[in-house]
mmCIF file of C-alpha atoms in Angstrom:
data_model
loop_
_atom_site.group_PDB
_atom_site.id
_atom_site.type_symbol
_atom_site.label_atom_id
_atom_site.label_comp_id
_atom_site.label_asym_id
_atom_site.label_seq_id
_atom_site.Cartn_x
_atom_site.Cartn_y
_atom_site.Cartn_z
ATOM 1 C CA UNK A 1413 -0.015 -0.040 0.090
ATOM 2 C CA UNK A 1414 1.429 3.438 -0.936
ATOM 3 C CA UNK A 1415 1.963 6.172 1.555
ATOM 4 C CA UNK A 1416 -0.764 8.215 0.251
ATOM 5 C CA UNK A 1417 -3.294 5.453 0.111
ATOM 6 C CA UNK A 1418 -2.395 4.533 3.747
ATOM 7 C CA UNK A 1419 -3.036 8.057 4.798
ATOM 8 C CA UNK A 1420 -6.321 8.205 3.082
ATOM 9 C CA UNK A 1421 -7.484 5.031 4.362
ATOM 10 C CA UNK A 1422 -6.534 6.053 7.903
ATOM 11 C CA UNK A 1423 -8.642 9.399 7.526
ATOM 12 C CA UNK A 1424 -11.273 7.546 5.967
ATOM 13 C CA UNK A 1425 -11.685 5.130 8.738
ATOM 14 C CA UNK A 1426 -11.673 7.797 11.318
ATOM 15 C CA UNK A 1427 -14.448 9.622 9.333
ATOM 16 C CA UNK A 1428 -16.675 6.758 8.581
ATOM 17 C CA UNK A 1429 -16.585 5.451 11.954
ATOM 18 C CA UNK A 1430 -17.805 8.640 13.583
ATOM 19 C CA UNK A 1431 -14.996 8.221 16.287
ATOM 20 C CA UNK A 1432 -17.010 9.590 19.128
ATOM 21 C CA UNK A 1433 -20.068 11.763 19.645
ATOM 22 C CA UNK A 1434 -18.567 15.240 19.943
ATOM 23 C CA UNK A 1435 -20.419 18.054 18.509
ATOM 24 C CA UNK A 1436 -19.379 21.162 16.803
ATOM 25 C CA UNK A 1437 -19.762 22.907 20.247
ATOM 26 C CA UNK A 1438 -17.484 20.553 21.953
ATOM 27 C CA UNK A 1439 -13.917 21.446 20.504
ATOM 28 C CA UNK A 1440 -11.698 20.953 23.355
ATOM 29 C CA UNK A 1441 -9.138 23.500 24.514
ATOM 30 C CA UNK A 1442 -5.328 23.124 24.589
ATOM 31 C CA UNK A 1443 -5.607 23.244 28.350
ATOM 32 C CA UNK A 1444 -8.170 20.522 28.479
ATOM 33 C CA UNK A 1445 -5.814 18.331 26.108
ATOM 34 C CA UNK A 1446 -2.836 18.918 28.169
ATOM 35 C CA UNK A 1447 -4.824 17.754 31.282
ATOM 36 C CA UNK A 1448 -5.820 14.723 29.522
ATOM 37 C CA UNK A 1449 -2.330 14.121 28.426
ATOM 38 C CA UNK A 1450 -1.078 14.240 31.923
ATOM 39 C CA UNK A 1451 -3.922 12.132 33.302
ATOM 40 C CA UNK A 1452 -2.956 9.417 30.654
ATOM 41 C CA UNK A 1453 0.809 9.470 31.288
ATOM 42 C CA UNK A 1454 0.043 9.281 35.190
ATOM 43 C CA UNK A 1455 -2.495 6.502 34.599
ATOM 44 C CA UNK A 1456 0.223 4.476 32.312
ATOM 45 C CA UNK A 1457 2.996 4.957 34.948
ATOM 46 C CA UNK A 1458 0.601 3.765 37.758
ATOM 47 C CA UNK A 1459 -1.055 0.802 36.001
ATOM 48 C CA UNK A 1460 1.418 -0.479 33.458
ATOM 49 C CA UNK A 1461 0.813 -1.288 29.710
ATOM 50 C CA UNK A 1462 -1.722 -3.847 29.401
ATOM 51 C CA UNK A 1463 -4.309 -2.250 31.540
ATOM 52 C CA UNK A 1464 -3.614 1.086 30.253
ATOM 53 C CA UNK A 1465 -3.969 -0.008 26.555
ATOM 54 C CA UNK A 1466 -7.502 -1.338 27.318
ATOM 55 C CA UNK A 1467 -8.536 1.638 29.184
ATOM 56 C CA UNK A 1468 -7.138 4.104 26.597
ATOM 57 C CA UNK A 1469 -8.948 2.208 23.739
ATOM 58 C CA UNK A 1470 -12.423 2.208 25.531
ATOM 59 C CA UNK A 1471 -14.415 4.681 23.766
ATOM 60 C CA UNK A 1472 -16.872 5.188 26.532
ATOM 61 C CA UNK A 1473 -14.064 5.500 29.228
ATOM 62 C CA UNK A 1474 -12.445 8.341 31.007
ATOM 63 C CA UNK A 1475 -9.709 9.032 28.203
ATOM 64 C CA UNK A 1476 -12.316 9.975 25.372
ATOM 65 C CA UNK A 1477 -13.561 13.636 26.092
ATOM 66 C CA UNK A 1478 -15.045 15.851 23.648
ATOM 67 C CA UNK A 1479 -12.896 15.704 20.419
ATOM 68 C CA UNK A 1480 -10.046 14.339 22.522
ATOM 69 C CA UNK A 1481 -8.594 10.830 22.761
ATOM 70 C CA UNK A 1482 -5.414 9.008 23.706
ATOM 71 C CA UNK A 1483 -3.483 6.894 21.359
ATOM 72 C CA UNK A 1484 -0.210 4.853 21.586
ATOM 73 C CA UNK A 1485 2.077 3.550 18.975
ATOM 74 C CA UNK A 1486 5.068 1.410 19.322
ATOM 75 C CA UNK A 1487 8.598 2.356 17.832
ATOM 76 C CA UNK A 1488 7.696 0.393 14.684
ATOM 77 C CA UNK A 1489 4.634 2.398 14.085
ATOM 78 C CA UNK A 1490 2.006 0.142 15.000
ATOM 79 C CA UNK A 1491 -1.087 1.298 17.048
ATOM 80 C CA UNK A 1492 -1.223 -0.372 20.492
ATOM 81 C CA UNK A 1493 -4.329 1.830 21.642
ATOM 82 C CA UNK A 1494 -6.543 4.164 20.075
ATOM 83 C CA UNK A 1495 -9.585 5.941 21.724
ATOM 84 C CA UNK A 1496 -10.923 7.182 18.445
ATOM 85 C CA UNK A 1497 -11.364 3.845 16.528
ATOM 86 C CA UNK A 1498 -9.946 1.032 18.355
ATOM 87 C CA UNK A 1499 -11.522 -1.714 16.533
ATOM 88 C CA UNK A 1500 -10.094 -0.309 13.203
ATOM 89 C CA UNK A 1501 -6.834 1.049 14.093
ATOM 90 C CA UNK A 1502 -5.152 -1.075 17.021
ATOM 91 C CA UNK A 1503 -2.799 -3.381 15.274
ATOM 92 C CA UNK A 1504 -2.349 -1.322 12.082
ATOM 93 C CA UNK A 1505 1.043 -0.137 11.089
ATOM 94 C CA UNK A 1506 1.036 3.479 10.101
ATOM 95 C CA UNK A 1507 4.778 4.136 10.033
ATOM 96 C CA UNK A 1508 4.671 5.310 6.476
ATOM 97 C CA UNK A 1509 1.461 7.200 6.931
ATOM 98 C CA UNK A 1510 1.710 11.071 6.123
ATOM 99 C CA UNK A 1511 -0.379 13.994 7.388
ATOM 100 C CA UNK A 1512 -2.540 16.062 4.978
ATOM 101 C CA UNK A 1513 0.431 18.307 4.259
ATOM 102 C CA UNK A 1514 2.803 15.278 3.314
ATOM 103 C CA UNK A 1515 4.759 15.222 6.481
ATOM 104 C CA UNK A 1516 5.662 11.587 7.697
ATOM 105 C CA UNK A 1517 3.753 12.087 10.835
ATOM 106 C CA UNK A 1518 4.518 8.948 12.732
ATOM 107 C CA UNK A 1519 8.064 8.631 11.841
ATOM 108 C CA UNK A 1520 8.382 12.149 13.029
ATOM 109 C CA UNK A 1521 6.807 11.164 16.482
ATOM 110 C CA UNK A 1522 9.265 8.478 16.760
ATOM 111 C CA UNK A 1523 12.120 10.775 15.930
ATOM 112 C CA UNK A 1524 11.297 13.530 18.176
ATOM 113 C CA UNK A 1525 10.915 11.328 21.205
ATOM 114 C CA UNK A 1526 14.078 9.420 20.509
ATOM 115 C CA UNK A 1527 16.175 11.533 22.660
ATOM 116 C CA UNK A 1528 13.618 13.076 24.949
ATOM 117 C CA UNK A 1529 10.701 11.627 26.817
ATOM 118 C CA UNK A 1530 8.248 14.356 26.152
ATOM 119 C CA UNK A 1531 7.750 16.499 23.005
ATOM 120 C CA UNK A 1532 5.149 18.743 21.277
ATOM 121 C CA UNK A 1533 4.379 18.485 17.603
ATOM 122 C CA UNK A 1534 2.220 20.222 15.049
ATOM 123 C CA UNK A 1535 0.705 18.539 12.148
ATOM 124 C CA UNK A 1536 -2.399 18.781 9.658
ATOM 125 C CA UNK A 1537 -5.153 16.156 10.061
ATOM 126 C CA UNK A 1538 -8.932 15.399 8.900
ATOM 127 C CA UNK A 1539 -11.086 16.716 11.663
ATOM 128 C CA UNK A 1540 -13.785 13.922 11.953
ATOM 129 C CA UNK A 1541 -16.491 16.491 13.088
ATOM 130 C CA UNK A 1542 -16.123 19.184 10.302
ATOM 131 C CA UNK A 1543 -14.721 16.905 7.596
ATOM 132 C CA UNK A 1544 -12.076 19.739 6.954
ATOM 133 C CA UNK A 1545 -8.289 19.288 7.136
ATOM 134 C CA UNK A 1546 -7.226 21.512 9.955
ATOM 135 C CA UNK A 1547 -4.045 22.166 11.933
ATOM 136 C CA UNK A 1548 -3.673 20.081 15.067
ATOM 137 C CA UNK A 1549 -1.147 19.949 17.944
ATOM 138 C CA UNK A 1550 -0.271 17.041 20.132
ATOM 139 C CA UNK A 1551 1.725 16.285 23.149
ATOM 140 C CA UNK A 1552 3.926 13.140 23.101
ATOM 141 C CA UNK A 1553 5.344 11.021 25.901
ATOM 142 C CA UNK A 1554 7.761 8.074 25.384
ATOM 143 C CA UNK A 1555 7.447 5.324 27.988
ATOM 144 C CA UNK A 1556 10.087 2.412 27.069
ATOM 145 C CA UNK A 1557 9.226 1.521 23.566
ATOM 146 C CA UNK A 1558 5.911 3.159 23.490
ATOM 147 C CA UNK A 1559 4.722 6.719 22.593
ATOM 148 C CA UNK A 1560 1.511 8.123 23.929
ATOM 149 C CA UNK A 1561 -0.099 11.079 22.335
ATOM 150 C CA UNK A 1562 -2.991 13.480 22.821
ATOM 151 C CA UNK A 1563 -3.702 16.104 20.134
ATOM 152 C CA UNK A 1564 -6.260 18.920 19.652
ATOM 153 C CA UNK A 1565 -7.374 20.884 16.970
ATOM 154 C CA UNK A 1566 -5.952 24.388 16.629
ATOM 155 C CA UNK A 1567 -8.582 27.004 16.244
ATOM 156 C CA UNK A 1568 -8.895 28.487 12.745
ATOM 157 C CA UNK A 1569 -8.090 32.151 12.982
ATOM 158 C CA UNK A 1570 -10.758 34.736 12.084
ATOM 159 C CA UNK A 1571 -10.670 38.361 10.901
ATOM 160 C CA UNK A 1572 -11.251 39.310 14.539
ATOM 161 C CA UNK A 1573 -8.279 37.283 15.681
ATOM 162 C CA UNK A 1574 -5.897 38.862 12.993
ATOM 163 C CA UNK A 1575 -7.055 42.408 13.836
ATOM 164 C CA UNK A 1576 -6.497 41.634 17.486
ATOM 165 C CA UNK A 1577 -2.888 40.385 16.818
ATOM 166 C CA UNK A 1578 -2.140 43.381 14.735
ATOM 167 C CA UNK A 1579 -3.344 45.660 17.251
ATOM 168 C CA UNK A 1580 -1.035 43.883 19.918
ATOM 169 C CA UNK A 1581 1.830 44.177 17.461
ATOM 170 C CA UNK A 1582 1.294 48.101 16.815
ATOM 171 C CA UNK A 1583 0.909 48.655 20.593
ATOM 172 C CA UNK A 1584 4.196 46.844 21.217
ATOM 173 C CA UNK A 1585 6.074 48.521 18.421
ATOM 174 C CA UNK A 1586 4.993 51.927 19.795
ATOM 175 C CA UNK A 1587 5.762 51.138 23.366
ATOM 176 C CA UNK A 1588 9.051 49.484 22.835
ATOM 177 C CA UNK A 1589 10.376 50.749 19.524
ATOM 178 C CA UNK A 1590 10.537 48.960 16.190
ATOM 179 C CA UNK A 1591 13.957 47.388 16.723
ATOM 180 C CA UNK A 1592 12.812 45.599 19.734
ATOM 181 C CA UNK A 1593 9.491 44.809 18.230
ATOM 182 C CA UNK A 1594 10.879 43.266 14.878
ATOM 183 C CA UNK A 1595 12.934 40.852 17.046
ATOM 184 C CA UNK A 1596 9.969 39.822 18.821
ATOM 185 C CA UNK A 1597 7.870 39.375 15.525
ATOM 186 C CA UNK A 1598 10.756 37.258 14.117
ATOM 187 C CA UNK A 1599 10.445 34.801 16.991
ATOM 188 C CA UNK A 1600 8.853 31.836 15.412
ATOM 189 C CA UNK A 1601 8.060 30.572 18.792
ATOM 190 C CA UNK A 1602 6.949 33.741 20.312
ATOM 191 C CA UNK A 1603 3.857 35.623 21.247
ATOM 192 C CA UNK A 1604 3.257 37.073 17.778
ATOM 193 C CA UNK A 1605 2.947 33.605 15.995
ATOM 194 C CA UNK A 1606 -0.498 31.855 16.630
ATOM 195 C CA UNK A 1607 -1.103 28.737 14.504
ATOM 196 C CA UNK A 1608 -1.751 30.309 11.045
ATOM 197 C CA UNK A 1609 -1.593 34.040 12.152
ATOM 198 C CA UNK A 1610 1.867 35.804 12.176
ATOM 199 C CA UNK A 1611 3.097 39.373 12.173
ATOM 200 C CA UNK A 1612 5.482 40.816 9.386
ATOM 201 C CA UNK A 1613 7.048 44.133 8.926
ATOM 202 C CA UNK A 1614 8.228 46.066 5.972
ATOM 203 C CA UNK A 1615 10.308 49.246 5.746
ATOM 204 C CA UNK A 1616 8.427 51.776 3.588
ATOM 205 C CA UNK A 1617 11.537 53.265 2.159
ATOM 206 C CA UNK A 1618 13.504 50.409 1.087
ATOM 207 C CA UNK A 1619 10.683 47.914 0.578
ATOM 208 C CA UNK A 1620 12.551 45.372 2.661
ATOM 209 C CA UNK A 1621 11.183 43.033 5.238
ATOM 210 C CA UNK A 1622 12.264 43.840 8.692
ATOM 211 C CA UNK A 1623 10.421 40.864 10.200
ATOM 212 C CA UNK A 1624 8.471 37.857 9.233
ATOM 213 C CA UNK A 1625 7.007 35.564 11.727
ATOM 214 C CA UNK A 1626 7.112 32.405 9.604
ATOM 215 C CA UNK A 1627 10.101 32.991 7.494
ATOM 216 C CA UNK A 1628 12.452 35.233 9.511
ATOM 217 C CA UNK A 1629 15.208 34.477 6.888
ATOM 218 C CA UNK A 1630 13.290 36.874 4.617
ATOM 219 C CA UNK A 1631 14.399 39.732 6.876
ATOM 220 C CA UNK A 1632 16.466 42.214 4.871
ATOM 221 C CA UNK A 1633 15.168 40.823 1.518
ATOM 222 C CA UNK A 1634 13.083 42.976 -0.996
ATOM 223 C CA UNK A 1635 9.448 42.287 -0.304
ATOM 224 C CA UNK A 1636 8.362 44.261 -3.346
ATOM 225 C CA UNK A 1637 9.405 41.577 -5.473
ATOM 226 C CA UNK A 1638 6.953 39.006 -3.889
ATOM 227 C CA UNK A 1639 3.787 38.324 -6.147
ATOM 228 C CA UNK A 1640 1.010 35.764 -5.202
ATOM 229 C CA UNK A 1641 0.439 32.876 -7.544
ATOM 230 C CA UNK A 1642 -2.058 35.066 -9.649
ATOM 231 C CA UNK A 1643 0.746 37.614 -10.246
ATOM 232 C CA UNK A 1644 -0.424 40.166 -7.698
ATOM 233 C CA UNK A 1645 2.176 42.333 -6.375
ATOM 234 C CA UNK A 1646 0.660 42.282 -2.894
ATOM 235 C CA UNK A 1647 3.561 43.897 -0.837
ATOM 236 C CA UNK A 1648 3.719 46.870 -3.208
ATOM 237 C CA UNK A 1649 -0.092 47.512 -2.799
ATOM 238 C CA UNK A 1650 0.404 47.331 0.999
ATOM 239 C CA UNK A 1651 3.359 49.896 1.033
ATOM 240 C CA UNK A 1652 0.863 52.183 -1.346
ATOM 241 C CA UNK A 1653 -1.886 51.908 1.124
ATOM 242 C CA UNK A 1654 0.350 52.440 4.189
ATOM 243 C CA UNK A 1655 1.811 55.684 2.624
ATOM 244 C CA UNK A 1656 -1.444 57.042 1.377
ATOM 245 C CA UNK A 1657 -3.872 56.079 4.120
ATOM 246 C CA UNK A 1658 -1.796 54.550 6.988
ATOM 247 C CA UNK A 1659 -4.128 51.570 7.158
ATOM 248 C CA UNK A 1660 -5.828 49.095 4.838
ATOM 249 C CA UNK A 1661 -6.872 45.600 3.748
ATOM 250 C CA UNK A 1662 -5.258 43.579 1.017
ATOM 251 C CA UNK A 1663 -6.585 40.375 -0.632
ATOM 252 C CA UNK A 1664 -4.387 37.863 -2.236
ATOM 253 C CA UNK A 1665 -3.619 34.133 -2.746
ATOM 254 C CA UNK A 1666 -0.827 32.544 -0.390
ATOM 255 C CA UNK A 1667 0.441 29.346 1.013
ATOM 256 C CA UNK A 1668 -0.991 28.561 4.563
ATOM 257 C CA UNK A 1669 2.060 27.658 6.682
ATOM 258 C CA UNK A 1670 -0.140 25.278 8.586
ATOM 259 C CA UNK A 1671 -2.085 23.429 6.094
ATOM 260 C CA UNK A 1672 0.656 23.895 3.313
ATOM 261 C CA UNK A 1673 -2.140 24.810 0.826
ATOM 262 C CA UNK A 1674 -2.426 27.728 -1.350
ATOM 263 C CA UNK A 1675 -5.525 29.502 0.016
ATOM 264 C CA UNK A 1676 -7.283 33.115 -0.287
ATOM 265 C CA UNK A 1677 -5.947 35.443 2.196
ATOM 266 C CA UNK A 1678 -6.824 38.759 3.690
ATOM 267 C CA UNK A 1679 -4.236 41.054 5.304
ATOM 268 C CA UNK A 1680 -4.677 43.875 7.626
ATOM 269 C CA UNK A 1681 -1.898 46.451 7.648
ATOM 270 C CA UNK A 1682 -1.145 49.389 9.686
ATOM 271 C CA UNK A 1683 1.766 52.088 9.516
ATOM 272 C CA UNK A 1684 3.957 52.464 12.429
ATOM 273 C CA UNK A 1685 6.587 55.429 11.923
ATOM 274 C CA UNK A 1686 8.266 54.562 8.601
ATOM 275 C CA UNK A 1687 7.190 50.867 8.594
ATOM 276 C CA UNK A 1688 3.972 48.813 7.761
ATOM 277 C CA UNK A 1689 2.838 45.957 9.972
ATOM 278 C CA UNK A 1690 0.742 43.350 8.775
ATOM 279 C CA UNK A 1691 -1.192 40.265 9.950
ATOM 280 C CA UNK A 1692 -3.342 38.274 7.665
ATOM 281 C CA UNK A 1693 -5.921 35.418 8.032
ATOM 282 C CA UNK A 1694 -7.044 32.693 5.506
ATOM 283 C CA UNK A 1695 -10.534 32.767 4.181
ATOM 284 C CA UNK A 1696 -12.871 29.735 4.344
#
């Protein structure tokens, strides 16, 4: 079976089986996911593998809550426990399965826990409730030859989320100065990168990036050379808006760093001194 076919089969199984009874209003929070993860690790350490696998795989048990569940794979990539679809998945080898962006997800899980007992990863997965591919985060714990995980779906950013982050970025830049602000914006794990939201800054005189939350290596490069897949000179339009009005909205087509898909995007920009700051969100 090909890697792609295995991924499709795995996602299809989860969707077809219904995998729980969570409704759209029951999306778990990161805090709830972390609490379930901690609970599962403690349970495994207190009760041992065999009892834990059975408990984790009980779809009506204490380790299936809202859209959260516990899963366990061994270091060969075989499911040992799964609270979403135990009948279909336990015993299945998914070592070569990839996520929706083509990342070898389970090989990554094994590799990232090879030298540390706990890790956090991000990937893209089919949400069985919405039938949409969405960004997902998971905490992983290695116990001997087994890797336990609990994942949660990241909230899809909205226009309000983007405007809020831009407002925070503008306030931070005004209070702390652009030099300190751009350093903070370039921190890919900092306060100005939230799932598919990030802040970027462009100097209005030079047209060069001063910061980019997803691709900080772009700092110092000429942003005016960027065009979207439809040939739209998006940064130049932003620069013109910042110079003439100080603020504005620009629509274009861009790759989503979370889903790795090319999507419609809307970006809000605001001028601060001689720079423009921008935050965009991806349209449904």
